[in-house]
Amino acid sequence: MKLRLSSPCKVNLVLNILGRRPDGFHELETVMLPVPLTDQLEFGVSDPGVRLTCSHPDLPVDSGNLVHRAATRFLEASGEPRGVVIHLEKRLPLAAGLGGGSANAAVTLRALNELFGYPLEAVRLREIAAGLGSDVPFFLQDGPALGTGRGEQVEELAPFAALHGRGIVLVHPGFGVSTPWAYQALAGFPDALGGRPGRAREAVEAFSGTDTATACRGLYNSLEAPVLEKHPLLKVFQEFFRERRALGTLMSGSGSTTFAITEDDAAAKATARAFTARFGAGVWVATAVL
Ligand code: C5P
């Protein structure tokens, strides 16, 4: 039996860092929004072991790949004697702040649980997911969510009324940003390192209402401080979106993907066309309906 699943991505509407923790991670509060732009994964039961193939030449297919690690942990935890063959069709940009790799890992856990007849309970899947990465537990569920702790404690939220039917444009300049670098660089930006608690809940309230423009004023990402200083091109992208009357614009996660919220799908597509005309076809541009 083969199982073919889409693996989505996310943007952070709020990524508010509250401080550095003794374990080296950062305490944060984040509002995460699933975005229906996807990679594809295919799973099949096989002889013992994990065999991964991938369409992207830059991605490892051994334990350096989160999909491989997720499958290995699943087989260990479930005591399943059989193995799995997995193919990853990578479409989303890498090191992009979109959680693409985290989603691949979460989809792998969900898929293997289904393929092998649900040997693991939800709470065990969440533990394994959190051990794989801070963003992985978010992708075990399907809605927007509030993340706390290092991002791994996930509270599922109802869909945001303020975003219903709105468009989103995402742009990736072709270079990635190292997540550990972005967090470490916060040390040089004390205001960004010690964010005011409460921004995430306030944003959830605002996005649960219907005034999109007001809600978008709450878009906030602490990691913009170091990343936009290092990569001013991302500021130029944001200025472009503001000139085009986007409802809001922000960098997602540790970047480099920057997004804009638009009135609707038509506005997102028009903005994307104008963006490519201005910055050239070398910049990855995608749109989706929220
Ligand atoms: O959890 P994840 O593997 O995504 O984290 C990658 C890196 O990002 C960590 O090793 C750490 O340097 C940084 N990080 C952090 N605080 C967080 C999440 C990530 O410092 N809450």
XYZ file of N, CA, C and O in Angstrom, residues 54-136:
332
model
N 14.838 11.748 -2.696
C 14.376 13.142 -2.693
C 14.665 13.775 -4.045
O 15.718 13.516 -4.650
N 13.739 14.617 -4.499
C 13.893 15.258 -5.812
C 14.937 16.369 -5.788
O 15.400 16.802 -6.828
N 15.295 16.847 -4.587
C 16.183 18.015 -4.482
C 17.617 17.569 -4.222
O 17.893 16.961 -3.194
N 18.552 17.914 -5.133
C 19.924 17.402 -4.984
C 20.654 17.929 -3.751
O 21.606 17.297 -3.282
N 20.221 19.061 -3.190
C 20.935 19.635 -2.034
C 20.525 19.005 -0.704
O 21.133 19.293 0.329
N 19.479 18.199 -0.708
C 18.998 17.644 0.566
C 19.594 16.266 0.808
O 19.583 15.423 -0.095
N 20.112 16.002 2.023
C 20.605 14.653 2.323
C 19.439 13.668 2.375
O 18.294 14.063 2.605
N 19.740 12.388 2.148
C 18.681 11.372 2.231
C 18.968 10.376 3.358
O 18.337 9.331 3.458
N 19.936 10.748 4.220
C 20.241 9.913 5.391
C 19.712 10.622 6.644
O 18.800 11.442 6.565
N 20.327 10.354 7.800
C 19.809 10.917 9.044
C 19.991 12.439 9.108
O 19.515 13.083 10.046
N 20.649 13.032 8.121
C 20.712 14.499 8.027
C 19.394 15.094 7.569
O 19.227 16.319 7.603
N 18.477 14.261 7.138
C 17.164 14.742 6.686
C 16.119 14.466 7.774
O 16.026 13.357 8.290
N 15.345 15.488 8.112
C 14.339 15.357 9.186
C 13.323 14.249 8.902
O 12.798 13.636 9.838
N 13.045 14.001 7.635
C 12.094 12.934 7.286
C 12.671 11.580 7.711
O 11.974 10.745 8.302
N 13.954 11.394 7.426
C 14.623 10.147 7.798
C 14.624 9.995 9.315
O 14.311 8.924 9.852
N 14.959 11.093 10.011
C 15.003 11.023 11.485
C 13.623 10.722 12.052
O 13.477 9.947 12.993
N 12.580 11.361 11.484
C 11.211 11.144 11.967
C 10.823 9.682 11.789
O 10.265 9.059 12.702
N 11.130 9.122 10.624
C 10.759 7.723 10.356
C 11.510 6.776 11.291
O 10.926 5.828 11.829
N 12.798 7.057 11.502
C 13.606 6.203 12.379
C 13.052 6.226 13.806
O 12.868 5.179 14.441
N 12.764 7.433 14.306
C 12.209 7.536 15.673
C 10.865 6.819 15.781
O 10.564 6.181 16.788
N 10.051 6.964 14.720
C 8.737 6.312 14.746
C 8.883 4.802 14.848
O 8.212 4.149 15.661
N 9.780 4.238 14.013
C 9.938 2.770 14.005
C 10.475 2.286 15.348
O 10.022 1.261 15.868
N 11.439 3.047 15.923
C 11.963 2.687 17.248
C 10.856 2.716 18.299
O 10.672 1.786 19.074
N 10.111 3.826 18.323
C 9.105 4.032 19.381
C 7.962 3.030 19.283
O 7.391 2.632 20.293
N 7.618 2.627 18.063
C 6.463 1.738 17.896
C 6.873 0.264 17.971
O 5.999 -0.606 18.057
N 8.191 -0.004 17.870
C 8.647 -1.391 17.869
C 8.254 -2.119 16.587
O 8.216 -3.352 16.532
N 7.971 -1.372 15.546
C 7.514 -1.950 14.274
C 8.701 -2.640 13.575
O 9.711 -1.993 13.314
N 8.576 -3.945 13.279
C 9.711 -4.648 12.668
C 9.877 -4.351 11.175
O 10.958 -4.522 10.634
N 8.796 -3.925 10.506
C 8.929 -3.638 9.073
C 9.605 -2.285 8.883
O 9.860 -1.559 9.830
N 9.889 -1.921 7.663
C 10.519 -0.638 7.358
C 9.666 0.168 6.403
O 8.500 -0.169 6.149
N 10.268 1.233 5.865
C 9.476 2.136 5.037
C 10.340 2.707 3.908
O 11.535 2.953 4.085
N 9.724 2.854 2.729
C 10.362 3.605 1.634
C 9.607 4.917 1.510
O 8.363 4.944 1.562
N 10.363 6.001 1.366
C 9.748 7.338 1.330
C 10.346 8.119 0.163
O 11.568 8.084 -0.046
N 9.490 8.806 -0.577
C 10.006 9.757 -1.576
C 9.490 11.154 -1.240
O 8.301 11.345 -1.005
N 10.420 12.101 -1.223
C 10.074 13.509 -0.946
C 10.243 14.311 -2.226
O 11.332 14.394 -2.789
N 9.134 14.894 -2.676
C 9.141 15.793 -3.832
C 9.178 17.214 -3.265
O 8.178 17.712 -2.754
N 10.365 17.831 -3.289
C 10.560 19.129 -2.624
C 10.203 20.246 -3.595
O 10.787 20.346 -4.676
N 9.251 21.066 -3.208
C 8.857 22.204 -4.051
C 9.098 23.526 -3.353
O 9.264 24.559 -3.988
N 9.062 23.506 -2.017
C 9.217 24.742 -1.237
C 10.692 25.070 -1.078
O 11.533 24.168 -1.041
N 11.031 26.359 -0.961
C 12.446 26.701 -0.772
C 12.977 26.201 0.574
O 12.217 26.029 1.531
N 14.307 25.982 0.611
C 14.965 25.455 1.818
C 15.422 26.613 2.706
O 15.663 27.716 2.212
N 15.576 26.343 4.004
C 16.059 27.349 4.965
C 15.315 28.668 4.763
O 15.910 29.738 4.665
N 13.999 28.566 4.687
C 13.186 29.694 4.222
C 12.347 30.338 5.315
O 11.704 31.353 5.080
N 12.314 29.740 6.513
C 11.440 30.283 7.560
C 9.992 29.860 7.394
O 9.103 30.379 8.059
N 9.758 28.887 6.496
C 8.391 28.433 6.220
C 8.062 27.115 6.919
O 6.958 26.602 6.784
N 9.031 26.555 7.632
C 8.786 25.298 8.338
C 8.601 24.111 7.411
O 8.010 23.108 7.816
N 9.095 24.203 6.179
C 8.879 23.133 5.209
C 9.441 21.797 5.691
O 8.758 20.767 5.622
N 10.662 21.800 6.204
C 11.286 20.565 6.692
C 10.569 20.037 7.925
O 10.409 18.820 8.091
N 10.122 20.948 8.787
C 9.371 20.539 9.988
C 8.056 19.881 9.594
O 7.646 18.876 10.182
N 7.390 20.450 8.585
C 6.135 19.862 8.105
C 6.391 18.488 7.512
O 5.636 17.539 7.773
N 7.470 18.341 6.733
C 7.807 17.023 6.166
C 7.939 15.990 7.282
O 7.467 14.856 7.154
N 8.598 16.378 8.395
C 8.800 15.457 9.509
C 7.471 15.097 10.169
O 7.205 13.927 10.479
N 6.621 16.087 10.380
C 5.327 15.832 11.028
C 4.437 14.963 10.139
O 3.761 14.040 10.618
N 4.441 15.242 8.834
C 3.632 14.439 7.905
C 4.141 12.995 7.898
O 3.347 12.046 7.825
N 5.446 12.821 8.024
C 6.019 11.469 8.088
C 5.490 10.731 9.317
O 5.057 9.571 9.216
N 5.484 11.396 10.476
C 4.961 10.746 11.692
C 3.481 10.371 11.511
O 3.058 9.261 11.870
N 2.710 11.296 10.945
C 1.276 11.032 10.754
C 1.073 9.883 9.778
O 0.214 9.014 9.969
N 1.859 9.896 8.694
C 1.693 8.877 7.648
C 2.054 7.494 8.173
O 1.326 6.516 7.937
N 3.180 7.395 8.903
C 3.604 6.071 9.383
C 2.617 5.545 10.415
O 2.342 4.339 10.468
N 2.077 6.438 11.224
C 1.080 5.978 12.207
C -0.129 5.377 11.484
O -0.650 4.343 11.891
N -0.519 6.022 10.376
C -1.647 5.488 9.604
C -1.270 4.166 8.918
O -1.996 3.174 9.024
N -0.102 4.161 8.258
C 0.319 2.956 7.500
C 0.416 1.725 8.390
O 0.094 0.624 7.954
N 0.875 1.926 9.630
C 1.116 0.779 10.510
C -0.034 0.550 11.497
O 0.124 -0.159 12.491
N -1.178 1.177 11.250
C -2.365 0.866 12.055
C -2.411 1.573 13.398
O -2.922 1.025 14.364
N -1.895 2.788 13.461
C -1.987 3.655 14.650
C -1.399 3.035 15.932
O -2.075 2.969 16.973
N -0.134 2.604 15.902
C 0.479 2.068 17.131
C 0.796 3.156 18.159
O 0.943 2.835 19.343
N 0.942 4.417 17.751
C 1.328 5.464 18.710
C 0.172 6.423 18.977
O -0.540 6.844 18.066
N 0.021 6.777 20.253
C -1.011 7.744 20.653
C -0.552 9.154 20.318
O 0.651 9.413 20.182
N -1.520 10.079 20.273
C -1.215 11.469 19.890
C -0.145 12.077 20.791
O 0.754 12.782 20.318
N -0.219 11.773 22.086
C 0.729 12.387 23.020
C 2.162 11.921 22.733
O 3.121 12.698 22.825
N 2.317 10.664 22.327
C 3.647 10.128 21.993
C 4.158 10.755 20.691
O 5.339 11.100 20.581
N 3.258 10.927 19.731
C 3.661 11.584 18.472
C 4.140 13.003 18.752
O 5.123 13.465 18.179
N 3.456 13.689 19.676
C 3.852 15.072 20.008
C 5.227 15.102 20.654
O 6.021 15.991 20.375
N 5.494 14.119 21.534
C 6.829 14.056 22.172
C 7.922 13.850 21.125
O 8.950 14.532 21.144
N 7.686 12.906 20.215
C 8.686 12.637 19.176
C 8.862 13.886 18.311
O 9.990 14.293 17.998
N 7.742 14.515 17.964
C 7.794 15.717 17.111
C 8.621 16.812 17.777
O 9.487 17.434 17.148
N 8.378 17.047 19.071
C 9.102 18.115 19.782
C 10.591 17.818 19.831
O 11.416 18.735 19.785
N 10.951 16.524 19.902
C 12.363 16.146 19.907
C 13.026 16.369 18.555
O 14.242 16.507 18.472
N 12.234 16.402 17.497
C 12.794 16.602 16.149
C 13.029 18.077 15.840
O 13.917 18.421 15.062
N 12.232 18.963 16.424
C 12.404 20.396 16.159
C 11.256 21.194 16.735
O 10.140 20.679 16.888
N 11.523 22.460 17.050
C 10.529 23.291 17.738
C 9.246 23.480 16.930
O 8.166 23.652 17.502
N 9.340 23.478 15.596
C 8.164 23.741 14.754
C 7.415 22.476 14.359
O 6.352 22.553 13.737
N 7.963 21.305 14.684
C 7.358 20.065 14.167
C 5.970 19.804 14.782
O 5.032 19.468 14.052
